[in-house]
CSV table of C-alpha atoms and ligand atoms in Angstrom, one decimal:
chain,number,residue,atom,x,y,z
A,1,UNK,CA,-43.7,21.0,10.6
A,2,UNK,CA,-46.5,19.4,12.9
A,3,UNK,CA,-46.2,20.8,16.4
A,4,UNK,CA,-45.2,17.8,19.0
A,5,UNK,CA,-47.9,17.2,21.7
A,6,UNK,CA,-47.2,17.7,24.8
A,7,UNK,CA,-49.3,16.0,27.6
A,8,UNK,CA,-49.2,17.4,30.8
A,9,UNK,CA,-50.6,15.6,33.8
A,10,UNK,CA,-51.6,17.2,37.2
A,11,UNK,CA,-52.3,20.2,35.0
A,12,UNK,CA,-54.0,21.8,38.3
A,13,UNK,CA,-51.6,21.2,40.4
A,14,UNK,CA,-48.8,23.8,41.2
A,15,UNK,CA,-46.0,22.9,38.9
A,16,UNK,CA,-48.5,21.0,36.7
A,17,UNK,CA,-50.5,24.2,36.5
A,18,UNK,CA,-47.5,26.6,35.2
A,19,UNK,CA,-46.1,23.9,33.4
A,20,UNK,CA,-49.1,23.8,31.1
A,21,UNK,CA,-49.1,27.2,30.8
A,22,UNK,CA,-45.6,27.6,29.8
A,23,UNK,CA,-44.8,24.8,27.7
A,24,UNK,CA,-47.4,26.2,25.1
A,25,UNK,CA,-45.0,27.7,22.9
A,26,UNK,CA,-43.0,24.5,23.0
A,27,UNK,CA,-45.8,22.3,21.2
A,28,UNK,CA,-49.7,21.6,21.5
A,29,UNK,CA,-50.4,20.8,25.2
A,30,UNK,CA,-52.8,18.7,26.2
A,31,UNK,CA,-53.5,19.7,30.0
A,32,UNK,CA,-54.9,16.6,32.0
A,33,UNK,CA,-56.2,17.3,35.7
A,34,UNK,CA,-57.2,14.0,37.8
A,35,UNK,CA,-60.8,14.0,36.4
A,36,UNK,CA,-59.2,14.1,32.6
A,37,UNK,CA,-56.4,11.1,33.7
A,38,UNK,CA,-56.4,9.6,37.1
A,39,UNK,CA,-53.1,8.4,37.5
A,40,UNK,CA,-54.5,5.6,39.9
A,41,UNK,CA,-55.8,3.8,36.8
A,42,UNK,CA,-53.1,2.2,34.6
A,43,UNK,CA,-56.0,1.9,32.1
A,44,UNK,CA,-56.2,5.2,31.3
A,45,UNK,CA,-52.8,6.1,32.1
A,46,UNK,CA,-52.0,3.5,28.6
A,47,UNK,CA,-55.2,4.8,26.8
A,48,UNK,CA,-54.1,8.4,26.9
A,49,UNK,CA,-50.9,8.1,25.3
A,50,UNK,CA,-51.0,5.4,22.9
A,51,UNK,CA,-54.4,8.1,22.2
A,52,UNK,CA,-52.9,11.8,22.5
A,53,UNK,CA,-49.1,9.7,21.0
A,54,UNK,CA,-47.3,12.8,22.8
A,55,UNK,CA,-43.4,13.6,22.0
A,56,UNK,CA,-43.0,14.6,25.4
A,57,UNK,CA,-44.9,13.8,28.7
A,58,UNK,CA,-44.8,16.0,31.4
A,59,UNK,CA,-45.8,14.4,34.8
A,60,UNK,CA,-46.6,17.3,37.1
A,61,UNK,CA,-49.4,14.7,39.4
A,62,UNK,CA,-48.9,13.1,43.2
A,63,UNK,CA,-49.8,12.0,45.5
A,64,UNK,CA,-48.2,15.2,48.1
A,65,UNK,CA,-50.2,14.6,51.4
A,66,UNK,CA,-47.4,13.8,53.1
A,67,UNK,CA,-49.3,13.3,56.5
A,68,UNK,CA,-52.0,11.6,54.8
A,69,UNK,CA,-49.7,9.0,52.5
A,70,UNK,CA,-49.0,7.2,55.5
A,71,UNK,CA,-52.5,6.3,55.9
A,72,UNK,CA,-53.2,6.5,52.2
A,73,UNK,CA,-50.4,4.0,51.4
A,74,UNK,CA,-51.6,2.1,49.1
A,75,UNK,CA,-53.3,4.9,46.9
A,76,UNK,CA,-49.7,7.0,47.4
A,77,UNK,CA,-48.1,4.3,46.2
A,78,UNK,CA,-50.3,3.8,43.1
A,79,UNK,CA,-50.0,7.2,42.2
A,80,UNK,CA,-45.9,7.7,43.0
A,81,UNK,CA,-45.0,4.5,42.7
A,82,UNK,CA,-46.1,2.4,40.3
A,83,UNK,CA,-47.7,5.1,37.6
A,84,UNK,CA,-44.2,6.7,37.2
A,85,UNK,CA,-43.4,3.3,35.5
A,86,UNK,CA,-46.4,3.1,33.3
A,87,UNK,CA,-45.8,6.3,32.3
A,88,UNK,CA,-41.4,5.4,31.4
A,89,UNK,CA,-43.1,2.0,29.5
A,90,UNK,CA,-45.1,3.9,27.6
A,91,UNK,CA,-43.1,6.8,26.6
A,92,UNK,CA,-40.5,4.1,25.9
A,93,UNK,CA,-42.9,2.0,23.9
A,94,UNK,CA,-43.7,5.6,21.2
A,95,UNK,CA,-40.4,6.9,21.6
A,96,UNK,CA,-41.3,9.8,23.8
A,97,UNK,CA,-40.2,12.0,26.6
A,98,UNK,CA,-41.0,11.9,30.3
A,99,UNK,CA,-40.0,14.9,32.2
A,100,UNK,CA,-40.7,13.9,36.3
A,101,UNK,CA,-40.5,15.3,39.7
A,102,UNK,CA,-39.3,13.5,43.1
A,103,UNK,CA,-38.2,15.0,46.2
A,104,UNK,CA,-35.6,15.7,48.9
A,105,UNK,CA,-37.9,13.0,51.0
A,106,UNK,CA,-36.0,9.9,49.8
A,107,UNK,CA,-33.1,11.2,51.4
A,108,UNK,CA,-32.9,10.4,55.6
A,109,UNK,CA,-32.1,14.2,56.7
A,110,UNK,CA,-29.0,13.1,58.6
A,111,UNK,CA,-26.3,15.2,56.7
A,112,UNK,CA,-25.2,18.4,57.5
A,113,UNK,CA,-24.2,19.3,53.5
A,114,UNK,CA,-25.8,19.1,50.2
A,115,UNK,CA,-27.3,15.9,49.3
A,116,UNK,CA,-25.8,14.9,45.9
A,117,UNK,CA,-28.0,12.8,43.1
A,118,UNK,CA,-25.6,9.8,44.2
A,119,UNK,CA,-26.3,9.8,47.9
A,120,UNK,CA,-27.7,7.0,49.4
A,121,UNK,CA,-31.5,7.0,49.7
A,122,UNK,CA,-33.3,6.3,52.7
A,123,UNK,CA,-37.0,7.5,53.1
A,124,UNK,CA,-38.5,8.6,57.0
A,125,UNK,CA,-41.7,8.5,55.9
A,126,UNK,CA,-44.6,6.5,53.0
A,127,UNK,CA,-44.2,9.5,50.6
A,128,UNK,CA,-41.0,9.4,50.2
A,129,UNK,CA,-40.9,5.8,49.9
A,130,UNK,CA,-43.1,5.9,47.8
A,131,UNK,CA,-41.7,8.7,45.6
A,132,UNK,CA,-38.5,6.5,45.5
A,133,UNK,CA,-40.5,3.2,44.5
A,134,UNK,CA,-42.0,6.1,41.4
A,135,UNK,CA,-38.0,6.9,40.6
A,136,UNK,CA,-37.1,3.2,40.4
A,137,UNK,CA,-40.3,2.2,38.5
A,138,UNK,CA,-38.7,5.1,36.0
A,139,UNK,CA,-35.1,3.3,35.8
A,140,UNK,CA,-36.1,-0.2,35.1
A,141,UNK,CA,-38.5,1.0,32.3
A,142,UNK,CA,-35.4,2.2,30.2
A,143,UNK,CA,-37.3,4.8,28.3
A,144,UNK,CA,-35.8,8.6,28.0
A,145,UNK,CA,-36.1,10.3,31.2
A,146,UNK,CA,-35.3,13.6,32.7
A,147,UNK,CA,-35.9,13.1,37.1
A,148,UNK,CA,-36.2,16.4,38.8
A,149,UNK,CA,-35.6,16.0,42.1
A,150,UNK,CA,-36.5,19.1,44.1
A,151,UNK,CA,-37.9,20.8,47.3
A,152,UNK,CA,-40.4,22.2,49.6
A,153,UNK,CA,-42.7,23.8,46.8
A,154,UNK,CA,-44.8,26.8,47.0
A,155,UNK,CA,-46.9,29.4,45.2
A,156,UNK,CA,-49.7,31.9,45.3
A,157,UNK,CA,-52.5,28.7,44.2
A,158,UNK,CA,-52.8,25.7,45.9
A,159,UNK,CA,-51.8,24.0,48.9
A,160,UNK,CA,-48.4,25.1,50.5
A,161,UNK,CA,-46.5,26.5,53.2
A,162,UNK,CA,-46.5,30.1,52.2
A,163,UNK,CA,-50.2,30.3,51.9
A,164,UNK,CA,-50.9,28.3,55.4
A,165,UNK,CA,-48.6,31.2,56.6
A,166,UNK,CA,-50.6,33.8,55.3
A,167,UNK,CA,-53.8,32.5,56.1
A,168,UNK,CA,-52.8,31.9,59.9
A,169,UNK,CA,-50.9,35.5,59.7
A,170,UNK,CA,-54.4,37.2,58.8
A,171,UNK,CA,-56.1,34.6,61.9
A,172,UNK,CA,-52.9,35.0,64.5
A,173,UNK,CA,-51.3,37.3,66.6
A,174,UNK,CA,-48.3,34.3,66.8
A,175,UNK,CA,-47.3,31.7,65.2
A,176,UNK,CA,-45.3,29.1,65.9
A,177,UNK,CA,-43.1,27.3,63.3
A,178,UNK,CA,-40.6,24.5,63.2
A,179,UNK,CA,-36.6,25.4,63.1
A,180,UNK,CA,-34.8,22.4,63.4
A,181,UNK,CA,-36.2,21.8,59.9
A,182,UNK,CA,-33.7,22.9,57.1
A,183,UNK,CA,-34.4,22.8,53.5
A,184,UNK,CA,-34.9,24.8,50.5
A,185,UNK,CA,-38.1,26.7,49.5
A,186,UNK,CA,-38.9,26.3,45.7
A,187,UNK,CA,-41.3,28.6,43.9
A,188,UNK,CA,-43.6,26.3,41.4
A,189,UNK,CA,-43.2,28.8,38.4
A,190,UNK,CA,-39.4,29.0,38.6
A,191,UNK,CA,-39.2,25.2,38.7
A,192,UNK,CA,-41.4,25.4,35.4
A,193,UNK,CA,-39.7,28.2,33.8
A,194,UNK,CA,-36.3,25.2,34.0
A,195,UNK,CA,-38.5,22.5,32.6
A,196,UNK,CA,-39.7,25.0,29.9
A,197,UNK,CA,-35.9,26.3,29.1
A,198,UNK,CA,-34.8,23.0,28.4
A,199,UNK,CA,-37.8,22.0,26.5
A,200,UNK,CA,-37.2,24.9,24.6
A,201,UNK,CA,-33.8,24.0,23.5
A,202,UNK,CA,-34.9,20.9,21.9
A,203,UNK,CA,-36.6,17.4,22.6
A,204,UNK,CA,-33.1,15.5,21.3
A,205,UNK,CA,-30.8,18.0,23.2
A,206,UNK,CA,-33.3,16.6,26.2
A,207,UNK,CA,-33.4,13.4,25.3
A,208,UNK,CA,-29.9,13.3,25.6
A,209,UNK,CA,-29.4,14.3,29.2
A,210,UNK,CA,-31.7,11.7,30.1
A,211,UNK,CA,-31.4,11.2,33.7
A,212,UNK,CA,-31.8,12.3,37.6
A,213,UNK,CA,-30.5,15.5,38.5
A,214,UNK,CA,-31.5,17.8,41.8
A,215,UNK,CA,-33.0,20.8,40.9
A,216,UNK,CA,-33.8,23.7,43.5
A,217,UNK,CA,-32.9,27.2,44.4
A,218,UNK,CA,-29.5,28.1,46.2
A,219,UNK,CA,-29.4,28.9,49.8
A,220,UNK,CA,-31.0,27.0,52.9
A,221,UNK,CA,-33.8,27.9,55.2
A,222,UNK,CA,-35.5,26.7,58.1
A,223,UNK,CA,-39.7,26.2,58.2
A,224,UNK,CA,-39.2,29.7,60.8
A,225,UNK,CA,-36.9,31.5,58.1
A,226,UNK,CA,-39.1,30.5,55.4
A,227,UNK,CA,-42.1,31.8,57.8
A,228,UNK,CA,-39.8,35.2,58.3
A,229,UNK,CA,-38.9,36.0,54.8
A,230,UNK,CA,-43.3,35.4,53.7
A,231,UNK,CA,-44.3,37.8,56.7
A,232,UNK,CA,-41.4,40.3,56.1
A,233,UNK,CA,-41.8,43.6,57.7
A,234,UNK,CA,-44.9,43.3,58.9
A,235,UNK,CA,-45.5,43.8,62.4
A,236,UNK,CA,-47.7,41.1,63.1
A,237,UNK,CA,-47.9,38.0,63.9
A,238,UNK,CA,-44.9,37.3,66.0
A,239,UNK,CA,-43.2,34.3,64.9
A,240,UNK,CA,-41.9,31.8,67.8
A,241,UNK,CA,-39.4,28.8,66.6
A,242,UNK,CA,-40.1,25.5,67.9
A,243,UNK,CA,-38.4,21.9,68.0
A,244,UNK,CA,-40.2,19.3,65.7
A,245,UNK,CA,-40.4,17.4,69.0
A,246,UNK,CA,-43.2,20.3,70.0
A,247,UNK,CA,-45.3,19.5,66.6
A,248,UNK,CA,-45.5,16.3,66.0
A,249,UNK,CA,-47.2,14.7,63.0
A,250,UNK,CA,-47.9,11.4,61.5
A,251,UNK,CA,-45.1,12.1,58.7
A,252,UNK,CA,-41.7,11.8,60.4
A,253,UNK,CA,-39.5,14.5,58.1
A,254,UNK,CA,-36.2,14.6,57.2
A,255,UNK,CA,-34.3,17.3,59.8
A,256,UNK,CA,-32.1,18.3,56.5
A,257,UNK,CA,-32.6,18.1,52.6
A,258,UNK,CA,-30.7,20.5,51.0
A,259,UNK,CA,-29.7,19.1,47.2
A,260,UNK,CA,-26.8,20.2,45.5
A,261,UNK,CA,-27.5,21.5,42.3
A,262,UNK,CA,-23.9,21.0,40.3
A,263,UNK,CA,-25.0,18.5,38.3
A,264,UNK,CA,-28.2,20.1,36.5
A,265,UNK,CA,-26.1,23.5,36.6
A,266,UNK,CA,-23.2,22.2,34.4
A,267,UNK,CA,-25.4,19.2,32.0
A,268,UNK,CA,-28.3,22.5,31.5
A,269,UNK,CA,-25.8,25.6,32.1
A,270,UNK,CA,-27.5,27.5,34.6
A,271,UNK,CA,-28.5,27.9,38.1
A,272,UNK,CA,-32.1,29.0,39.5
A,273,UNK,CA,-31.9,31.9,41.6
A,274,UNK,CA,-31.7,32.0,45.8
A,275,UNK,CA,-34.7,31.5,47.3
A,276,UNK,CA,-34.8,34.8,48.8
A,277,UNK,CA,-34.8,36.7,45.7
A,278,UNK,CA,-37.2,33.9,44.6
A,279,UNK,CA,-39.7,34.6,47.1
A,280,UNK,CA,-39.0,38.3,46.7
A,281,UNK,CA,-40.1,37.6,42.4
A,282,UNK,CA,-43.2,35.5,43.9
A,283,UNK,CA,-44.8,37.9,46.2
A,284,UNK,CA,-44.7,40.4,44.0
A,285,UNK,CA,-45.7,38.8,40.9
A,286,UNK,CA,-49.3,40.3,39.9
A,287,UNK,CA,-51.1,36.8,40.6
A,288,UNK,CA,-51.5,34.1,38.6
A,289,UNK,CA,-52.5,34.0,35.2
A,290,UNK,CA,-55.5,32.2,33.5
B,1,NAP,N1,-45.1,20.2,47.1
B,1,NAP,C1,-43.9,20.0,47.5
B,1,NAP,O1,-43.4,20.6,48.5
B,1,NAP,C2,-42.9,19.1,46.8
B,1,NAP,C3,-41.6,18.9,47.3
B,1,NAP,C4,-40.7,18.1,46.6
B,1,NAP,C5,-41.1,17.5,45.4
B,1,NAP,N2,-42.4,17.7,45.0
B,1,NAP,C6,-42.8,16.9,43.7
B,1,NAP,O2,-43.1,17.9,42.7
B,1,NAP,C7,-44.2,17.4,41.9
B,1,NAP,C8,-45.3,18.4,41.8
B,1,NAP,O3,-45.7,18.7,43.1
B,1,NAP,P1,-46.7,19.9,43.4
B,1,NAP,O4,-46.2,20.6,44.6
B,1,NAP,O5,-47.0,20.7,42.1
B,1,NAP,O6,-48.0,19.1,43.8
B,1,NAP,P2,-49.5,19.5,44.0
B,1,NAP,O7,-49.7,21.0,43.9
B,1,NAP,O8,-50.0,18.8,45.1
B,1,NAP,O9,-50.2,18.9,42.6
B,1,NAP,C9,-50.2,17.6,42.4
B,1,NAP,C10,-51.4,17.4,41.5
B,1,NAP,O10,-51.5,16.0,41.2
B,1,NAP,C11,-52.9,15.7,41.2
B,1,NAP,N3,-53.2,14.4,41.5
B,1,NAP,C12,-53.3,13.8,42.7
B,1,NAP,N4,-53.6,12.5,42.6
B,1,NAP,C13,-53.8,12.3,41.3
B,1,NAP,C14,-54.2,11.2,40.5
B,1,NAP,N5,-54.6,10.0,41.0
B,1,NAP,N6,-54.2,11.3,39.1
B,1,NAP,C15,-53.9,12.5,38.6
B,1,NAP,N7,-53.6,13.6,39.2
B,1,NAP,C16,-53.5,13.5,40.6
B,1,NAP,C17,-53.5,16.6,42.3
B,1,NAP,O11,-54.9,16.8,42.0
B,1,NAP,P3,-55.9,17.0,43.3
B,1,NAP,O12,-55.6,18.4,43.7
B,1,NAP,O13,-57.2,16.8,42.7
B,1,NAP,O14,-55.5,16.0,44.3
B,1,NAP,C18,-52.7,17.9,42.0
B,1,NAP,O15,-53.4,18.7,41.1
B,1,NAP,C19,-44.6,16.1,42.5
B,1,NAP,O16,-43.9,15.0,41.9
B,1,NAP,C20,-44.1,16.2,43.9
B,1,NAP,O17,-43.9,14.9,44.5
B,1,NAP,C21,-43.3,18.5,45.6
């Protein structure tokens, strides 16, 4: 039987990068970075698949400059927004896949417990209004879609928290890091490895659980825990926890965005790990493969 095809977009980005990697044993991926499709064009976003016809599309690109989107609006948009939906019409239209990511950001931060799927959206901030315009783009094209919403992403490429940490760690005798922030970290590979298990168990099996489900790590952390746990035992820098009210940025973020996970866990039948021990499996993973 003919291997499906697999396109992967934002195949350089974090998730993107590791899905690429780890959907290969699932079907023949093509791997498209922003030169190889620039989400921004709805041209090619049609050309490539009605030309690479893949059973599955895997959209691993954003627009994630949160600070910057709300200057960048109109590109974040294009990108989050409206591509999401190209994407949905034309999986629809050849019968395909779409696997897609949003985030904790269309919630408003205000609760104090897990944010269920259901819970009313209300974004602080242009990316995750924009992110939320990308998840209804998705829903009014009809097609087959699995929505990942999940959370404050990291990993040992890129840009992300635990690597502004480290850099500033190796530049610092303190830092100082938000508190009043609570969330939950995500390593970028462990997100993957999900996508990958339930791409492995079938596109139909898939197909069938169409729909949005949160999917993140258990446990909660502040930006300072988070900071904490990445410097560990060593003795310097000294980490000092601030109010957001001392760094302010052009983003307003949520104060909360903790998802609860129930739904994925009982549609897929398991659970990702804590993001302790998660962080723990990061740092000492031997780097990142080719
Ligand atoms: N990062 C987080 O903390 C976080 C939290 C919650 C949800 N998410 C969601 O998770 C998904 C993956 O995020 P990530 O952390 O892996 O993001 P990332 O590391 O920033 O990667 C995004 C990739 O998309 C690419 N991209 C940007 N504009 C593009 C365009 N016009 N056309 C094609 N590609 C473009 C970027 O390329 P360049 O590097 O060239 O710009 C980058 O390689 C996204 O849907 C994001 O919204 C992320």
């Amino acid at each position: 039987m003919r291997r499906p095809t697999i396109l992967v977009t934002g195949a350089q980005g974090q998730i993107g990068f590791e899905l690429a990697r780890l959907l290969r044993p699932h079907g023949r991926v093509v791997a498209a970075d922003r030169a190889a499709l620039d989400l921004a064009d709805p041209d090619a976003i049609v050309a490539a698949i009605r030309g690479a016809r893949p059973a599955l599309i895997v959209n691993g690109a954003a627009f994630t400059a949160v600070d910057l989107a709300e200057t960048e609006t109109t590109l974040a948009r294009a990108i989050n927004g409206r591509a999401p939906g190209i994407l949905a019409e034309e999986a629809k239209r050849i019968g395909a896949l779409l696997i897609h990511y949003s985030t904790d950001y269309v919630f408003d931060g205000t609760r104090r417990s897990p944010y269920p799927e259901d819970a009313a959206t209300a974004p602080q901030n242009a990316y995750g209004a924009s992110k939320l315009e990308g998840e209804r783009a998705i829903a009014a094209a009809g097609a087959h879609v699995l929505v990942f919403r999940t959370s404050w992403v990291y990993g040992l490429r890129g840009r992300n928290f635990l690597l502004t940490i480290r850099r500033l760690a190796a530049e610092r005798d303190e830092i100082r890091i938000i508190a009043d922030q609570v969330g939950v970290p995500n390593w970028c590979r462990t997100l993957a490895e999900a996508t990958a298990r339930i791409v492995g168990a079938g596109l139909p099996a898939a197909a069938e659980r169409a729909g949005l489900y949160h999917l993140s790590s258990t446990g909660q952390a502040s930006w300072y825990d988070f900071a904490r746990a990445i410097i560990g035992d060593a003795p310097r820098p000294s980490i000092v926890p601030i109010a957001t009210a001392e760094y302010p940025t052009p983003a307003r973020r949520p104060a909360y965005g903790v998802l609860a996970t129930a739904r994925f866990e009982t549609t897929f039948g398991f659970a990702l790990p804590d993001w302790r021990e998660d962080l723990a499996r990061c740092l000492s993973s031997p780097g990142e493969p080719a």
